[in-house]
Short mmCIF file of C-alpha atoms and ligand atoms in Angstrom, two decimals:
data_model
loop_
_atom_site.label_atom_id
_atom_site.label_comp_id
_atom_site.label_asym_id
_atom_site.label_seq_id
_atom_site.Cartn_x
_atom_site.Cartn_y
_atom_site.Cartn_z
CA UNK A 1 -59.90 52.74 -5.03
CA UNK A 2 -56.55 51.05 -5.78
CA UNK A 3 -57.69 47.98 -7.73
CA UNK A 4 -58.91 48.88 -11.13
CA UNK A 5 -58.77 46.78 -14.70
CA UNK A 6 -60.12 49.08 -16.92
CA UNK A 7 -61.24 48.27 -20.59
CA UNK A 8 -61.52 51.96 -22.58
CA UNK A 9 -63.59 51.33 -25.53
CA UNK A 10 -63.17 54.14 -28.36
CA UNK A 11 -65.99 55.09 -29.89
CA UNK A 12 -64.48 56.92 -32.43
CA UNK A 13 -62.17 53.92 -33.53
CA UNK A 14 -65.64 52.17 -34.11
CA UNK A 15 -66.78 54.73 -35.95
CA UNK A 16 -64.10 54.61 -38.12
CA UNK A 17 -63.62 51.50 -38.64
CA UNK A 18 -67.02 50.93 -39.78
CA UNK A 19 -65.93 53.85 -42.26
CA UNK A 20 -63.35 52.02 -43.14
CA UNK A 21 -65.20 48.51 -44.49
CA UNK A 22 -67.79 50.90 -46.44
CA UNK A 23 -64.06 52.03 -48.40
CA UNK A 24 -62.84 48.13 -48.60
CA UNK A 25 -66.93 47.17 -49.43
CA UNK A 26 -68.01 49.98 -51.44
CA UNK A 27 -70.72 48.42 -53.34
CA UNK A 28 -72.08 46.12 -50.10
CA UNK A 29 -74.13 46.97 -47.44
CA UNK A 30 -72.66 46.46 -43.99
CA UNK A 31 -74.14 44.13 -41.10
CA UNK A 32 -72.07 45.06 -38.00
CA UNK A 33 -71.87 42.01 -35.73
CA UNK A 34 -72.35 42.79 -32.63
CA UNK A 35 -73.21 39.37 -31.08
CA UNK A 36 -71.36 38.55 -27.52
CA UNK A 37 -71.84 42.17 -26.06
CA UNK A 38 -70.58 43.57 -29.23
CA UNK A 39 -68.05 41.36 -28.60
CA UNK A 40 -67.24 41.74 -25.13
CA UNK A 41 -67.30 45.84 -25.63
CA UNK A 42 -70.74 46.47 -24.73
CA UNK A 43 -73.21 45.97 -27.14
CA UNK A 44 -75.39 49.09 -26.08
CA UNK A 45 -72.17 51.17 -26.51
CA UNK A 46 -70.86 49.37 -29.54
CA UNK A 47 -74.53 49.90 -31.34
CA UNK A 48 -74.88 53.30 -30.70
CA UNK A 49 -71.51 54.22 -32.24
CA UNK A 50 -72.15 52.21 -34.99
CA UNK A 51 -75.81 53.48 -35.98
CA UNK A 52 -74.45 53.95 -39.50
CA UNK A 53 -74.21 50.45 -40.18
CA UNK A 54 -77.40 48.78 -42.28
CA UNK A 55 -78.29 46.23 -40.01
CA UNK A 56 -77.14 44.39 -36.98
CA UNK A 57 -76.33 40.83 -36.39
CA UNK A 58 -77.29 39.68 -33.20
CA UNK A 59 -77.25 35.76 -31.77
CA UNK A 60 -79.91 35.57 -29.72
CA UNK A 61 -83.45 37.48 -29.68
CA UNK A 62 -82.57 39.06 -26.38
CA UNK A 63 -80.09 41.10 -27.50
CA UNK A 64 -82.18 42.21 -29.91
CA UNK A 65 -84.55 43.62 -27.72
CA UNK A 66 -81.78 45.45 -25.77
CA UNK A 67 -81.00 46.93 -29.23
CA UNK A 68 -84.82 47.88 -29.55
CA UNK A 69 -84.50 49.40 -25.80
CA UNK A 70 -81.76 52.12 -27.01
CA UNK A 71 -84.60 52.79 -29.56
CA UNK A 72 -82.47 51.63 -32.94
CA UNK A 73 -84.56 50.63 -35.63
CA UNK A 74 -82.12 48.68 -37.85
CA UNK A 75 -82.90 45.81 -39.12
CA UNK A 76 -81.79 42.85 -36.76
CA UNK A 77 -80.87 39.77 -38.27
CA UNK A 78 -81.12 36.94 -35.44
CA UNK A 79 -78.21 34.98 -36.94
CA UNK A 80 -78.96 31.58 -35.25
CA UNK A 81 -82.52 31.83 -35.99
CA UNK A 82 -85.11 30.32 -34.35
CA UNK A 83 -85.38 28.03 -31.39
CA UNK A 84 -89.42 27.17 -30.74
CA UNK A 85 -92.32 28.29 -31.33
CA UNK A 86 -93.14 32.01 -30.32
CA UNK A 87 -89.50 32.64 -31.69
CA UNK A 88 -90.98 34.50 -35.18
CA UNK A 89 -94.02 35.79 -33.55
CA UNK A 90 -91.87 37.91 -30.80
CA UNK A 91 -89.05 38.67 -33.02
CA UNK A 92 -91.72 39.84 -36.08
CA UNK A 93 -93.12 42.36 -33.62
CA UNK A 94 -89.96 43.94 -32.91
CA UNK A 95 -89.06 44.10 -36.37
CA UNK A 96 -86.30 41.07 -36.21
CA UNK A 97 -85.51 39.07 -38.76
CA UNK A 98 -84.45 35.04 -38.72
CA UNK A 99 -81.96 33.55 -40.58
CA UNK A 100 -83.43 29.81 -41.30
CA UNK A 101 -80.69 27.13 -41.53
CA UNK A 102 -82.49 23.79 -40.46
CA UNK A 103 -85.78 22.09 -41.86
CA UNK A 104 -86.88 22.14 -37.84
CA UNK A 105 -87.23 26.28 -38.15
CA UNK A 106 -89.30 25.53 -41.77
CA UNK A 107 -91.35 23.53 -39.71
CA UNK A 108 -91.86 26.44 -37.59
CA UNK A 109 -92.14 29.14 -40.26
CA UNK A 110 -94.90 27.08 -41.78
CA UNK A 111 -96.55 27.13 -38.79
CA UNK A 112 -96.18 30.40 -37.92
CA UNK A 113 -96.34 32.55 -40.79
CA UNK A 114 -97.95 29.78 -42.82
CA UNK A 115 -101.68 31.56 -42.45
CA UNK A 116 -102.42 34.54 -44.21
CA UNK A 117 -101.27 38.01 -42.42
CA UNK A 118 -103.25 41.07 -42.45
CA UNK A 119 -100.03 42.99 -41.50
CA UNK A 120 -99.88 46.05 -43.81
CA UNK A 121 -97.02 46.21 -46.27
CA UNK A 122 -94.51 47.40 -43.85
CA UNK A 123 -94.65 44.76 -41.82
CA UNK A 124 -93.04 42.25 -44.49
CA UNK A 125 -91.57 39.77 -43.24
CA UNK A 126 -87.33 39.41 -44.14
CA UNK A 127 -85.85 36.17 -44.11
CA UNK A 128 -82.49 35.00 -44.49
CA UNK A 129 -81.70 31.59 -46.10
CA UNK A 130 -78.33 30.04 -45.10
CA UNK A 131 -76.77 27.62 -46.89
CA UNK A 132 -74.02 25.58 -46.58
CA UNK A 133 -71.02 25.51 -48.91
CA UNK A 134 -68.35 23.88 -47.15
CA UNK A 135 -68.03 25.33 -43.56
CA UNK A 136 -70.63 22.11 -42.29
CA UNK A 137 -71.94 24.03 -39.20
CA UNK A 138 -75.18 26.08 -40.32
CA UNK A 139 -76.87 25.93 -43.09
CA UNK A 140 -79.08 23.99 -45.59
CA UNK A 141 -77.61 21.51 -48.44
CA UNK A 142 -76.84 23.98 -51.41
CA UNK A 143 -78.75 21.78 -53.58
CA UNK A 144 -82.31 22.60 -51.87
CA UNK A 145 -81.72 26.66 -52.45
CA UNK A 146 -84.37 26.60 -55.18
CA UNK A 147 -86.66 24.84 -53.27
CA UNK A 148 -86.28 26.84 -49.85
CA UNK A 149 -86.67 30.35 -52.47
CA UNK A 150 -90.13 28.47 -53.38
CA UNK A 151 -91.30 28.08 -50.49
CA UNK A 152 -90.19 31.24 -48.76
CA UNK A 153 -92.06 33.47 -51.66
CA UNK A 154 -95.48 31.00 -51.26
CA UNK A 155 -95.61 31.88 -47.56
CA UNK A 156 -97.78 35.29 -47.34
CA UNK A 157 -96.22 38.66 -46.22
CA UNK A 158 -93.03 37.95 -46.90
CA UNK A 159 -90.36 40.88 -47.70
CA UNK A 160 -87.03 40.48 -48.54
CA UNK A 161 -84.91 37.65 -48.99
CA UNK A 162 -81.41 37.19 -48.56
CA UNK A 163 -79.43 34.11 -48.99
CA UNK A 164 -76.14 33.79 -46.86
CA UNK A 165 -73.41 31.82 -46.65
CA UNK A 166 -70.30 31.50 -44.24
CA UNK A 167 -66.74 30.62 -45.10
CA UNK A 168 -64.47 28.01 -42.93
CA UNK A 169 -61.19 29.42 -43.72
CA UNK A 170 -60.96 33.08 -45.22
CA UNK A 171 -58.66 33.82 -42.86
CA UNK A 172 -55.93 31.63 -44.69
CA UNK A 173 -55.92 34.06 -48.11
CA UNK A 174 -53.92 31.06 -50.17
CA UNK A 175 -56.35 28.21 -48.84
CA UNK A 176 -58.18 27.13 -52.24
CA UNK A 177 -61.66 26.25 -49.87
CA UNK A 178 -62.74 29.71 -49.89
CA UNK A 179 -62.71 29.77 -53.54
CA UNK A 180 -64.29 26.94 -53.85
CA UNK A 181 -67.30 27.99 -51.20
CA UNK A 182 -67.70 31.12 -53.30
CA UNK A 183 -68.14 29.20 -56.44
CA UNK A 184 -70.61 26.78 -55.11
CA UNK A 185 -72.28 29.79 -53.61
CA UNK A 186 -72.93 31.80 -56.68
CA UNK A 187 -73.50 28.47 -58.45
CA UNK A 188 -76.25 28.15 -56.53
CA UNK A 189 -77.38 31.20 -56.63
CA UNK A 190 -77.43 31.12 -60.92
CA UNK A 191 -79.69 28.14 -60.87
CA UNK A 192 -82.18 29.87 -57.98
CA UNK A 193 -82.86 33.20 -60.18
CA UNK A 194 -85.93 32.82 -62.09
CA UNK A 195 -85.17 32.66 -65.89
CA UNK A 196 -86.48 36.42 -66.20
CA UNK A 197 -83.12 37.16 -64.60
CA UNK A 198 -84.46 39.38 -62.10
CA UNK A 199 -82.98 38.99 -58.54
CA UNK A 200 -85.25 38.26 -56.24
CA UNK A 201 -83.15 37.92 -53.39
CA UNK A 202 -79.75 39.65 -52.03
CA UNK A 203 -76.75 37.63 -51.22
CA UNK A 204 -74.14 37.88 -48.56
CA UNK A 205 -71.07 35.80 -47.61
CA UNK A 206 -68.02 37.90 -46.13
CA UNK A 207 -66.97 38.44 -42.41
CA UNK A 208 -64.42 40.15 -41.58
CA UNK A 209 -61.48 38.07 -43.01
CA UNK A 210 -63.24 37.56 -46.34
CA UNK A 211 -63.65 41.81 -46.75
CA UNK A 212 -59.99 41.95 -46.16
CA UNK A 213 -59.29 39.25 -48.50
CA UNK A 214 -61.60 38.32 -51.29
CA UNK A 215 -63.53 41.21 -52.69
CA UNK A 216 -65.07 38.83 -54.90
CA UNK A 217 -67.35 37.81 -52.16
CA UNK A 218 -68.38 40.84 -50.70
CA UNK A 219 -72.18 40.57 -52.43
CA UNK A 220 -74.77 42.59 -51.39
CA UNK A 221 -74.11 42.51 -47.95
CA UNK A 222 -70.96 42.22 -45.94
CA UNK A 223 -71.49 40.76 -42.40
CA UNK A 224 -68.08 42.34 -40.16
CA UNK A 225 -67.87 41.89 -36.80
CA UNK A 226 -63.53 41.46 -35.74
CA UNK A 227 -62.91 44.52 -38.13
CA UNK A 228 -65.40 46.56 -36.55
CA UNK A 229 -63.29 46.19 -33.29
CA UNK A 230 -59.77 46.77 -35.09
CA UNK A 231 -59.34 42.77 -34.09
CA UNK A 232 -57.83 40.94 -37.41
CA UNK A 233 -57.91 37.36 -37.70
CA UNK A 234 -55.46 37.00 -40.15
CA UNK A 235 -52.32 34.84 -39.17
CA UNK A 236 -49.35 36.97 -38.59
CA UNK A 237 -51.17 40.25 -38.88
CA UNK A 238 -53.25 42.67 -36.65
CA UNK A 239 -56.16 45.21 -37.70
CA UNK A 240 -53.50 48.40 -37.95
CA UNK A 241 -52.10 46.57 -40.87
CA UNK A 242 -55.38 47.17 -42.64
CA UNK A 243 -56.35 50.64 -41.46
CA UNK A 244 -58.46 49.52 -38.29
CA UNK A 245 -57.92 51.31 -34.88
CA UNK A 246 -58.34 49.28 -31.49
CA UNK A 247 -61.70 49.96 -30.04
CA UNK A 248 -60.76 48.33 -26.55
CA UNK A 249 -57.57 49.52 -24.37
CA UNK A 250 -57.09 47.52 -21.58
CA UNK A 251 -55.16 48.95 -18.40
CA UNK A 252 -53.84 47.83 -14.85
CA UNK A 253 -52.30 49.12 -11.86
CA UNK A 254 -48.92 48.83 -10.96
CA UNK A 255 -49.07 48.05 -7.55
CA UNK A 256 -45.75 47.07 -6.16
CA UNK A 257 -41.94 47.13 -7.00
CA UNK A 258 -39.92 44.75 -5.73
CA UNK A 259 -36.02 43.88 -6.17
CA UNK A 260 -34.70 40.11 -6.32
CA UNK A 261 -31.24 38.97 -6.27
CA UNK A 262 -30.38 36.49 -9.10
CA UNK A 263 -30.83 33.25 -8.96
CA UNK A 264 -34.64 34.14 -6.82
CA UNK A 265 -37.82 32.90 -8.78
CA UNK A 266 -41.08 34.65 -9.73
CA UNK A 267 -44.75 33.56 -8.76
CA UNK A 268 -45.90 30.17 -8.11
CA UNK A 269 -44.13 27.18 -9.37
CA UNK A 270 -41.11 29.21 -9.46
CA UNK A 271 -41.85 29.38 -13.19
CA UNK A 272 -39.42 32.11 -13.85
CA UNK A 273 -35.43 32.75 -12.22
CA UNK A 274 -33.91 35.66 -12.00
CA UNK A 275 -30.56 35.25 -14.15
CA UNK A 276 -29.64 38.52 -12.36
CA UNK A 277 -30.40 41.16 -10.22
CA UNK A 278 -33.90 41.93 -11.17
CA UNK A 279 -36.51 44.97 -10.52
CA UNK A 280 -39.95 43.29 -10.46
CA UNK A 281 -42.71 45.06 -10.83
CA UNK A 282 -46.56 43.66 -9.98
CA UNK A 283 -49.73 44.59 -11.81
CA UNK A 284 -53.35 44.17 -10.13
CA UNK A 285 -54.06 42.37 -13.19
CA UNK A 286 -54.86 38.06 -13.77
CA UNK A 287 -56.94 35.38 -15.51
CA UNK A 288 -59.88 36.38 -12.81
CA UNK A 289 -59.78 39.96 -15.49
CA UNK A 290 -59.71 38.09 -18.51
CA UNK A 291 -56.19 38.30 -19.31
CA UNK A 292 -54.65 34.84 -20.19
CA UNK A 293 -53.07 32.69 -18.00
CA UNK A 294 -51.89 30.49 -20.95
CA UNK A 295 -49.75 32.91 -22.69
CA UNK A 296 -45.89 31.80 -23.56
CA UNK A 297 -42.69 33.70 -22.15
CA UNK A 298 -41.66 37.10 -22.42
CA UNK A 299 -45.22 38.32 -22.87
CA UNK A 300 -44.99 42.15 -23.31
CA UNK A 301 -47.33 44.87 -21.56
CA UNK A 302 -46.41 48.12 -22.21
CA UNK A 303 -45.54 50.79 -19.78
CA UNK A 304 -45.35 54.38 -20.37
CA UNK A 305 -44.80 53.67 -23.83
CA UNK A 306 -42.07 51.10 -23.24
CA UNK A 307 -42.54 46.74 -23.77
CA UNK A 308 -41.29 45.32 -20.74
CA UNK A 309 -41.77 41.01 -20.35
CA UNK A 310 -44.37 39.64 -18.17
CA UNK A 311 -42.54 36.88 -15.66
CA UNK A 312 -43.47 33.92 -14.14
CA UNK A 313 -47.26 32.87 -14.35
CA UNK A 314 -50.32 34.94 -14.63
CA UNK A 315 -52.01 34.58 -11.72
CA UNK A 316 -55.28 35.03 -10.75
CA UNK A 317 -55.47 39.21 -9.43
CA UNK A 318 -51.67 39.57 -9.77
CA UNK A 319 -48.85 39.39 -13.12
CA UNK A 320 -45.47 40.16 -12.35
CA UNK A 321 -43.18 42.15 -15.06
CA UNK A 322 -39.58 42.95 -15.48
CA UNK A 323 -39.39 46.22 -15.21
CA UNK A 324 -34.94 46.58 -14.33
CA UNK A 325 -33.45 48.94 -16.16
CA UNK A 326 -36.61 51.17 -16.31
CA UNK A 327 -36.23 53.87 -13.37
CA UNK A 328 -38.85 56.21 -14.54
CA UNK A 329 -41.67 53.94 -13.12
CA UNK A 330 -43.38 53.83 -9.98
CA UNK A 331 -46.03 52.39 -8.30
CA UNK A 332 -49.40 53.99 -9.21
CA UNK A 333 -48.48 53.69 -12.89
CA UNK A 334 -51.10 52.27 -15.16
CA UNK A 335 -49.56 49.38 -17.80
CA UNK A 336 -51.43 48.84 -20.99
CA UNK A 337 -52.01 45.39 -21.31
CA UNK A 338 -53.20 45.83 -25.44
CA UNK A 339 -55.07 48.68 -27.48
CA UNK A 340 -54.42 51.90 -28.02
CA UNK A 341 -50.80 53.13 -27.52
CA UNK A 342 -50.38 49.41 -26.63
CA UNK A 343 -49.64 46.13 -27.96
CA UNK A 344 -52.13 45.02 -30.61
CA UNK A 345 -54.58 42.35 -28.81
CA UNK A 346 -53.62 40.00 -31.99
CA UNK A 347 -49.89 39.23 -30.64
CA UNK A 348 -50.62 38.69 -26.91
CA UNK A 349 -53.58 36.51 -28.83
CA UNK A 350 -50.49 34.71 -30.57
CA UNK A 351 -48.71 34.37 -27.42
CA UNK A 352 -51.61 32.70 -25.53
CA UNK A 353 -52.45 30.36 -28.84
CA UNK A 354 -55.70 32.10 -29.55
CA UNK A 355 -57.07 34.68 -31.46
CA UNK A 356 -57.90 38.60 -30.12
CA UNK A 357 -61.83 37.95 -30.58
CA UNK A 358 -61.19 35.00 -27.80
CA UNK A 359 -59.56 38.02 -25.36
CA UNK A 360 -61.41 40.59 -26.16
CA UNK A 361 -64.85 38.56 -25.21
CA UNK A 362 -63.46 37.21 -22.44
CA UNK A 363 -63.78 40.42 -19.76
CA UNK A 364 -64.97 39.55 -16.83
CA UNK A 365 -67.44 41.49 -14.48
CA UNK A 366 -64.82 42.56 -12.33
CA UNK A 367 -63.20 44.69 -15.15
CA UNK A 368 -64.35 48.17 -15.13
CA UNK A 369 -65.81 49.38 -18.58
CA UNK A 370 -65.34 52.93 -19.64
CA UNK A 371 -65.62 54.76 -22.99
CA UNK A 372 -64.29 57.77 -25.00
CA UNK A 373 -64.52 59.73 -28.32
CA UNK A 374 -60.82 58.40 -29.31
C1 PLP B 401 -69.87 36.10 -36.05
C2 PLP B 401 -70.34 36.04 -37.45
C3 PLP B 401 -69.80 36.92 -38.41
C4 PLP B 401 -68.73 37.91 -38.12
O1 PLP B 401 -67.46 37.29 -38.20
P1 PLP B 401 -66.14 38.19 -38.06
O2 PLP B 401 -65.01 37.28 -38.33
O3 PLP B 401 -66.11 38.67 -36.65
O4 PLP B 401 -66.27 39.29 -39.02
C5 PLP B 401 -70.34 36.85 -39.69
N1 PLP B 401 -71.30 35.96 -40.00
C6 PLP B 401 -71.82 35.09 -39.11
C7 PLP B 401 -72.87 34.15 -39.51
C8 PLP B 401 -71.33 35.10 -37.81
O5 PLP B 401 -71.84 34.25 -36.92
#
């Protein structure tokens, strides 16, 4: 079988890199995001390398119950919440727990868990309580977090309760609004613990930028999902820089070498000109894979170990790269389009005006998924 995209996810490197938050969150427990098929790697693959991790954060009660299916019996925080009615019922009997961010899932909770439970004392109920602090997507005015704590402890069977928060722009580490979402986060926070000072609730606000770059607001749980991959967000860097390891490699077939006389173009729209003589090689390899048609010129893929510049457009099966000068290749050779012994997914990210999580979730079904211990 000639035609083969492969994306080789490294189990090891997501071991490891889970290994590595615990060193840069040492006092935090660790949810590993795994929301979007562990993003785009496989969420039954991704989950069972990382059963070290405290909990998993999931989007959608579905994949919850694929993590139940592998028999895991983290906790699963459902990070959207809840959608309708039945949504606490089915995810309380697989042991799921919500994250409330809208007065429409109170409405449901009431409802729902409002009457009184004869579940035994292991099957308390965890919530999460999100609140917003600046990022105005999820979460409920900062202002009601005493109120929503009230509430929450009135309703019968209920466990533990953690209040979250998520930050806009702790990617940008000299940006003043993560500061600021921090301080109206623990602000809120002070004025929610009863005046015994006893904590009755846990707190968490970091992703994966935030563990990187303010340790301040690690809490008592860290929520990491990029890092976990090796994928930094961080402008101008990539996960290596902060002792993560690509989980994903993705690989393509050379399939044909070709010379053009200068002065020839490349591809459609005769994007690209030969300025001279030029050895072109083609890789079974385009947008229809999940590689990014949008990316700016002199893209680099790496073959045997050497960059060589993608030329003329991405296509939709095919990618054309300048391979003159480089004699040692021939057709049948495999090009490493990012990961391991690659180029990190964050600059071909750069080059396509994205970031790697957008890549790296993009796969598409045609792309043949295999793993390792790497
Ligand atoms: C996706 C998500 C995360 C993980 O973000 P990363 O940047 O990938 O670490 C954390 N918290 C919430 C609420 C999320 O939706």
């Amino acid at each position: 079988m000639s035609r083969r995209v492969i994306a080789r996810i490294h189990l090891g490197a997501l071991r490891r890199n889970l290994a590595r938050i615990r060193e840069l969150a040492p006092a935090s427990r660790v949810m590993a995001v795994v929301k979007a098929d562990g993003y785009g790697h496989g969420l039954e693959r991704v989950a069972m390398a990382l059963s070290d991790a405290d909990a998993f954060g999931v989007a959608s009660i579905a994949d919850g119950e694929r993590l139940r299916a592998l028999g895991l019996a983290h906790r699963v925080v459902v990070l959207s919440g809840i959608d309708e009615a039945g949504d606490l019922t089915r995810m309380h009997a697989l042991g799921m727990e919500p994250v409330i961010h809208h007065d429409s899932q109170l409405d449901l909770m009431r409802s729902e868990w409002g009457a009184p439970t004869d579940d035994g004392p292991s099957d308390l109920r965890n919530v999460w309580i999100k609140i917003d602090t600046g990022m105005h997507r999820l979460g409920f005015p900062r202002a009601r977090l005493p109120q929503l704590l009230a509430e929450m402890r009135s309703l019968p069977g209920i466990g533990d309760i953690q209040v979250m928060t998520h930050f806009a722009n702790s990617d940008v580490w000299d940006d003043a609004s993560t500061g600021l979402q921090m301080d109206r986060f623990t602000l809120a926070c002070g004025n929610s613990t009863p005046p015994s000072g006893v904590h009755t609730f846990t707190t968490s606000l970091a992703n994966s930028a935030a563990i990187t770059g303010f340790p301040d607001s690690h809490g008592d749980w860290v929520r990491a999902g990029g890092l976990l991959y090796g994928i930094a967000v961080i402008d101008g860097r990539c996960g290596a820089d902060f002792g993560f390891e690509p989980a994903m490699t993705l690989s393509a077939r050379l399939i044909a070498i070709n010379d053009i006389a200068a002065g020839e173009s490349v591809g459609y729209g005769g994007a690209w000109r030969a300025q001279r003589p030029t050895r072109v090689g083609v890789l079974a390899v385009g947008y229809a894979d999940g590689y990014p048609r949008g990316i700016g010129p002199d893209t680099p893929v790496s073959m045997g170990g050497t960059e060589v510049a993608i030329i003329g457009r991405v296509s939709m099966d095919l990618t054309a790269v300048d391979l003159t000068g480089l004699e040692t290749v021939a057709v049948g050779d495999t090009a490493v389009l990012w990961g391991a012994d690659g180029i990190p997914v964050e600059r071909i990210a750069r080059a396509a005006g994205t970031i790697g999580y957008e890549l790296v979730c993009g796969m598409t079904r045609r792309v043949d998924f295999e793993e390792d211990d790497r």
